[in-house]
Amino acid sequence: MRKFFYSSLLLTVLAAPSVSAASQVYKCIASNGAITFSDSHCPSDSTQSTHHLAAPMTIRGLSDSDIQKSLSRRQRSTTTVTVIAEDPPRCGSFDPRQRRTDLVRKHVKSGMSQAEVESMFGKPIKQRSHNGTISATYRSAKGQQRSVRFNEHGCVP
């Protein structure tokens, strides 16, 4: 009986520092400024400060049913997306190399946008609109006038 008493007393004494260590945290600041927190002592090349916790942290873990309820709520609340504006319809799609060549040579081709024509000739000197079709007159660098028609999407038909 005595043997049992002494062995249990010895185990209690040995376990006591681990209980108190759980309520004590070491803040270690390394020479490069990195800060770490640990429940054991800091390395010798770092500055150490001890912080005592007022109460042991007892946070109840979530049960599996709580997790499943949370996940099912997230799955139920689906987000609906409403498109407010669409991209404007693109003009003709042809080879980018050919498009670049036509822009440099100032050739107006079917499928060019109004912005591309204006980048070649500048702003129009006259612009008329009739039934959604725009007719714009441009002056070239040589003083010649050129008329270009655009459809309702702003593309050369």
Short mmCIF file of C-alpha atoms in Angstrom, two decimals:
data_model
loop_
_atom_site.label_atom_id
_atom_site.label_comp_id
_atom_site.label_asym_id
_atom_site.label_seq_id
_atom_site.Cartn_x
_atom_site.Cartn_y
_atom_site.Cartn_z
CA MET A 1 0.00 0.00 0.00
CA ARG A 2 2.80 2.34 0.89
CA LYS A 3 4.49 1.56 -2.39
CA PHE A 4 1.35 2.54 -4.27
CA PHE A 5 1.05 5.80 -2.31
CA TYR A 6 4.65 6.83 -2.99
CA SER A 7 4.46 5.94 -6.66
CA SER A 8 1.25 7.96 -7.12
CA LEU A 9 2.78 10.88 -5.23
CA LEU A 10 5.86 10.71 -7.44
CA LEU A 11 3.73 10.68 -10.61
CA THR A 12 1.76 13.69 -9.35
CA VAL A 13 4.93 15.66 -8.70
CA LEU A 14 6.32 14.78 -12.13
CA ALA A 15 3.08 15.73 -13.90
CA ALA A 16 2.73 19.06 -12.08
CA PRO A 17 5.34 20.99 -14.15
CA SER A 18 3.64 19.98 -17.39
CA VAL A 19 0.32 21.35 -16.14
CA SER A 20 1.91 24.64 -15.14
CA ALA A 21 3.87 24.76 -18.41
CA ALA A 22 0.62 24.69 -20.32
CA SER A 23 -0.36 27.99 -18.70
CA GLN A 24 2.99 29.61 -19.51
CA VAL A 25 4.13 30.77 -22.96
CA TYR A 26 7.61 31.84 -24.01
CA LYS A 27 8.02 34.67 -26.50
CA CYS A 28 11.29 34.29 -28.42
CA ILE A 29 12.74 37.15 -30.46
CA ALA A 30 15.54 36.01 -32.78
CA SER A 31 18.49 38.19 -33.79
CA ASN A 32 16.88 38.85 -37.20
CA GLY A 33 13.66 40.10 -35.55
CA ALA A 34 11.52 36.99 -36.08
CA ILE A 35 9.09 36.39 -33.22
CA THR A 36 7.94 32.93 -32.19
CA PHE A 37 5.78 31.70 -29.31
CA SER A 38 6.45 28.34 -27.71
CA ASP A 39 5.61 26.31 -24.63
CA SER A 40 9.30 25.37 -24.21
CA HIS A 41 12.36 27.53 -23.60
CA CYS A 42 13.86 29.65 -26.39
CA PRO A 43 17.20 28.94 -28.11
CA SER A 44 20.24 30.58 -26.53
CA ASP A 45 20.76 33.08 -29.38
CA SER A 46 17.31 34.70 -28.95
CA THR A 47 15.73 37.01 -26.39
CA GLN A 48 13.15 35.32 -24.18
CA SER A 49 10.21 36.70 -22.25
CA THR A 50 7.69 34.65 -20.29
CA HIS A 51 3.93 35.23 -20.41
CA HIS A 52 1.57 33.57 -17.93
CA LEU A 53 -1.91 32.73 -19.13
CA ALA A 54 -4.69 33.72 -16.73
CA ALA A 55 -6.89 30.73 -17.44
CA PRO A 56 -6.30 27.60 -19.45
CA MET A 57 -7.82 27.79 -22.89
CA THR A 58 -10.85 25.55 -23.00
CA ILE A 59 -12.52 25.85 -26.36
CA ARG A 60 -15.17 23.34 -27.23
CA GLY A 61 -14.60 21.71 -30.60
CA LEU A 62 -17.37 21.57 -33.14
CA SER A 63 -19.24 18.33 -33.43
CA ASP A 64 -19.69 16.59 -36.76
CA SER A 65 -23.39 17.49 -36.79
CA ASP A 66 -22.57 21.21 -36.34
CA ILE A 67 -20.12 21.06 -39.22
CA GLN A 68 -22.64 19.29 -41.46
CA LYS A 69 -25.34 21.87 -40.61
CA SER A 70 -22.99 24.72 -41.49
CA LEU A 71 -22.01 23.10 -44.78
CA SER A 72 -25.62 22.39 -45.74
CA ARG A 73 -26.56 26.05 -45.08
CA ARG A 74 -23.76 27.20 -47.37
CA GLN A 75 -24.86 24.82 -50.10
CA ARG A 76 -28.49 25.94 -49.83
CA SER A 77 -27.71 29.64 -50.15
CA THR A 78 -26.69 29.72 -53.79
CA THR A 79 -25.76 33.00 -55.37
CA THR A 80 -27.57 33.96 -58.54
CA VAL A 81 -25.66 36.01 -61.05
CA THR A 82 -27.50 38.61 -63.10
CA VAL A 83 -25.83 39.93 -66.23
CA ILE A 84 -26.39 43.67 -66.42
CA ALA A 85 -24.53 44.39 -69.63
CA GLU A 86 -23.04 42.21 -72.29
CA ASP A 87 -19.89 42.78 -74.28
CA PRO A 88 -20.66 44.69 -77.45
CA PRO A 89 -20.71 42.47 -80.51
CA ARG A 90 -17.31 42.25 -82.10
CA CYS A 91 -16.79 43.26 -85.65
CA GLY A 92 -15.36 40.85 -88.20
CA SER A 93 -12.74 38.49 -86.94
CA PHE A 94 -9.89 38.13 -89.35
CA ASP A 95 -6.16 37.53 -89.06
CA PRO A 96 -4.45 40.08 -86.75
CA ARG A 97 -1.50 40.33 -89.15
CA GLN A 98 -3.84 41.18 -92.05
CA ARG A 99 -5.71 43.68 -89.85
CA ARG A 100 -2.43 45.40 -88.95
CA THR A 101 -1.36 45.52 -92.61
CA ASP A 102 -4.70 47.08 -93.63
CA LEU A 103 -4.40 49.69 -90.86
CA VAL A 104 -0.89 50.68 -91.97
CA ARG A 105 -1.89 50.83 -95.65
CA LYS A 106 -5.15 52.66 -94.76
CA HIS A 107 -7.36 50.09 -96.48
CA VAL A 108 -10.92 50.02 -95.13
CA LYS A 109 -12.13 46.40 -95.09
CA SER A 110 -15.43 44.81 -94.14
CA GLY A 111 -15.42 43.92 -90.44
CA MET A 112 -13.34 46.88 -89.24
CA SER A 113 -14.65 48.81 -86.26
CA GLN A 114 -15.30 52.54 -86.19
CA ALA A 115 -12.42 52.98 -83.73
CA GLU A 116 -10.01 51.31 -86.17
CA VAL A 117 -11.15 53.55 -89.04
CA GLU A 118 -10.77 56.62 -86.80
CA SER A 119 -7.25 55.49 -85.87
CA MET A 120 -6.40 55.51 -89.60
CA PHE A 121 -8.07 58.79 -90.65
CA GLY A 122 -8.76 60.71 -87.42
CA LYS A 123 -12.14 62.07 -86.36
CA PRO A 124 -14.78 62.37 -89.08
CA ILE A 125 -15.43 65.80 -90.59
CA LYS A 126 -19.11 64.86 -91.24
CA GLN A 127 -21.28 62.19 -89.73
CA ARG A 128 -24.84 61.23 -90.68
CA SER A 129 -27.15 58.61 -89.23
CA HIS A 130 -30.07 56.98 -91.03
CA ASN A 131 -32.00 53.90 -89.79
CA GLY A 132 -29.14 52.80 -87.52
CA THR A 133 -26.55 53.10 -90.28
CA ILE A 134 -23.85 55.73 -89.76
CA SER A 135 -22.14 57.37 -92.70
CA ALA A 136 -18.93 59.19 -91.78
CA THR A 137 -16.73 61.33 -94.03
CA TYR A 138 -13.00 61.45 -93.30
CA ARG A 139 -10.25 63.60 -94.78
CA SER A 140 -7.01 61.79 -95.61
CA ALA A 141 -3.52 63.24 -95.19
CA LYS A 142 -3.45 64.08 -98.93
CA GLY A 143 -6.64 66.13 -98.60
CA GLN A 144 -8.92 63.53 -100.18
CA GLN A 145 -12.32 62.83 -98.69
CA ARG A 146 -13.42 59.29 -98.01
CA SER A 147 -16.89 58.18 -96.90
CA VAL A 148 -17.30 55.07 -94.79
CA ARG A 149 -20.56 53.41 -93.67
CA PHE A 150 -20.99 51.64 -90.34
CA ASN A 151 -23.83 49.34 -89.25
CA GLU A 152 -25.75 49.60 -85.96
CA HIS A 153 -22.89 47.84 -84.12
CA GLY A 154 -20.27 50.34 -85.35
CA CYS A 155 -18.70 47.95 -87.86
CA VAL A 156 -17.98 48.33 -91.57
CA PRO A 157 -20.50 46.02 -93.31
#
